[in-house]
CSV table of C-alpha atoms in Angstrom, one decimal:
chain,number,residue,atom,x,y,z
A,1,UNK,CA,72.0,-4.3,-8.6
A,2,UNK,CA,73.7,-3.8,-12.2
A,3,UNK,CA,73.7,-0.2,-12.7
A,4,UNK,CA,74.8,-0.5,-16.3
A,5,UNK,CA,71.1,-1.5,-17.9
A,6,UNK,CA,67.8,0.5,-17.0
A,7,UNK,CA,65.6,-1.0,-14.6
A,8,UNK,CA,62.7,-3.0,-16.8
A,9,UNK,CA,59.6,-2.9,-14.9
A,10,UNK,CA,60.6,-0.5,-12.0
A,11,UNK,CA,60.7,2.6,-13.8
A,12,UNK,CA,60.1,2.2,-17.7
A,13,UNK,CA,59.5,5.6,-18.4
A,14,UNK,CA,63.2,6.9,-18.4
A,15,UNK,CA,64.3,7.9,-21.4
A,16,UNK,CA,67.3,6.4,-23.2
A,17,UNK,CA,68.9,9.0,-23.6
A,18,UNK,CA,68.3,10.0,-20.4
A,19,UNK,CA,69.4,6.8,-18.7
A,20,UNK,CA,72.4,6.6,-20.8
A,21,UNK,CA,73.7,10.3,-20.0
A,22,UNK,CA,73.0,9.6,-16.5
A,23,UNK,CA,75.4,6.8,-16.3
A,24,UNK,CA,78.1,8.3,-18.5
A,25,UNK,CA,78.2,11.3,-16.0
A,26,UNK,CA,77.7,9.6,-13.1
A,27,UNK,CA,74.8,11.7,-12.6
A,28,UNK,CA,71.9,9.8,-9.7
A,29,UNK,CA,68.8,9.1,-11.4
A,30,UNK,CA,65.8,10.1,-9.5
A,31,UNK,CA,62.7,8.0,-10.2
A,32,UNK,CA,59.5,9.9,-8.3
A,33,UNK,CA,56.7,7.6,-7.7
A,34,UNK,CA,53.0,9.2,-7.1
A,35,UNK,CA,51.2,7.1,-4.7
A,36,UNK,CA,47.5,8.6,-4.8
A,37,UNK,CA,45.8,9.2,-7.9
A,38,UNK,CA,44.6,12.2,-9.5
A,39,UNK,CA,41.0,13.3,-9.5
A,40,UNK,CA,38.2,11.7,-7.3
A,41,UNK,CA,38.7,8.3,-5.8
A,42,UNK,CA,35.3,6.9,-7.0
A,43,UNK,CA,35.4,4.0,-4.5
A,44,UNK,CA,35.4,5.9,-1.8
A,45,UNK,CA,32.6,8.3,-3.1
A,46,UNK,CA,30.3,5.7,-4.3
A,47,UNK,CA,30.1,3.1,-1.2
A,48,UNK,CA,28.1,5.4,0.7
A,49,UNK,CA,25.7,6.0,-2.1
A,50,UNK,CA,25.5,2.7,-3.1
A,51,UNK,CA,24.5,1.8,1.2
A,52,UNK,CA,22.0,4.9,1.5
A,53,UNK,CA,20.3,3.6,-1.7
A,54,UNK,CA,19.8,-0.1,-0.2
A,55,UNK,CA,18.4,1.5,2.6
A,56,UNK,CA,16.0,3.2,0.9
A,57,UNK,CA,15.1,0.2,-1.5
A,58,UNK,CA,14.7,-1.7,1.8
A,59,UNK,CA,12.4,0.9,3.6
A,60,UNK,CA,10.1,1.3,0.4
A,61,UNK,CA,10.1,-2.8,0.3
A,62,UNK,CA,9.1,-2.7,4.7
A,63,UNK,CA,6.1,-0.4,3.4
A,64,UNK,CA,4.9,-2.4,0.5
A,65,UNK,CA,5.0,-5.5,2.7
A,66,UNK,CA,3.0,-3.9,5.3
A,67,UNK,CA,0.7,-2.0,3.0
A,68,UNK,CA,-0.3,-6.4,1.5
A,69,UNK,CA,-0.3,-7.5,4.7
A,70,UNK,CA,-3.1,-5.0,6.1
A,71,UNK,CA,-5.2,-5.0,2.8
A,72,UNK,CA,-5.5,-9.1,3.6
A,73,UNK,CA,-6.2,-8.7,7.0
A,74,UNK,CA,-8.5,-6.3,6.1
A,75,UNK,CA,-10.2,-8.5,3.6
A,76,UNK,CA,-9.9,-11.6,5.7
A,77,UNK,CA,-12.1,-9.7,8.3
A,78,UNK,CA,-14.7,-8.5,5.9
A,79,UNK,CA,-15.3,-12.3,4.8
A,80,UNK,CA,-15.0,-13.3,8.7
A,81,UNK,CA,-17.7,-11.0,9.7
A,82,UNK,CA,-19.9,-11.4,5.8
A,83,UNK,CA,-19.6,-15.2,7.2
A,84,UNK,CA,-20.3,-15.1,10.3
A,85,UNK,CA,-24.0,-12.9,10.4
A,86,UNK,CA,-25.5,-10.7,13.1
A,87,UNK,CA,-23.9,-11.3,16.6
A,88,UNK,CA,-26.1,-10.9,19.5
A,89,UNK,CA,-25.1,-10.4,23.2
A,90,UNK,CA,-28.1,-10.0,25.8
A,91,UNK,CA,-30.4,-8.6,23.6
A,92,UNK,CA,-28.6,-6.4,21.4
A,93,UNK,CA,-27.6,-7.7,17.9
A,94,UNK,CA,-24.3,-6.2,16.0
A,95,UNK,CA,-24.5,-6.6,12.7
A,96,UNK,CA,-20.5,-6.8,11.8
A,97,UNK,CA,-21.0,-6.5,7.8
A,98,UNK,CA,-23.2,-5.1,5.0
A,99,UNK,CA,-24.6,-7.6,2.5
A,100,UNK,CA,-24.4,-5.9,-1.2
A,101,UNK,CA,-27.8,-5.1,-2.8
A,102,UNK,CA,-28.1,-6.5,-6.3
């Protein structure tokens, strides 16, 4: 390494002035690098969020699903049983559905 020109993309925050008294004096340059960043690491914050709210997007979709499915099986039996009449086993009739009076 040539000690004689400052570093380009290692460190290019020295000073001039600083770099060049430094190597007049002899004087070690010491470069300090910060490996986390400041403040909140977002990432690491927002993954859980973002997981908890897919869970929830995906229970309330479950529910709707289930809440369609019922109200048509619930219709398709009321058109079954509007269909099909009174049902009579050994004498006794069941009568499985209104008809509507107009």
């Amino acid at each position: 390494m040539d000690h004689r020109t400052p570093p380009g993309s290692i460190a290019p925050h020295i000073p001039s002035a600083d770099w060049q008294r430094a190597q007049a004096t002899g004087q070690p340059v010491v470069i300090v690098v910060h490996d986390t960043p400041a403040g909140i690491p977002w990432r690491r914050a927002l993954i859980p969020f973002a997981i908890a709210g897919a869970v929830v997007a995906g229970g309330w979709g479950l529910v709707a699903a289930l809440c369609f499915l019922l109200d048509a099986a619930a219709h398709t039996a009321t058109v079954i049983a509007g269909a099909a009449g009174p049902i009579g086993i050994g004498g006794i009739t069941l009568k499985l559905a209104r008809t509507k009076h107009t």
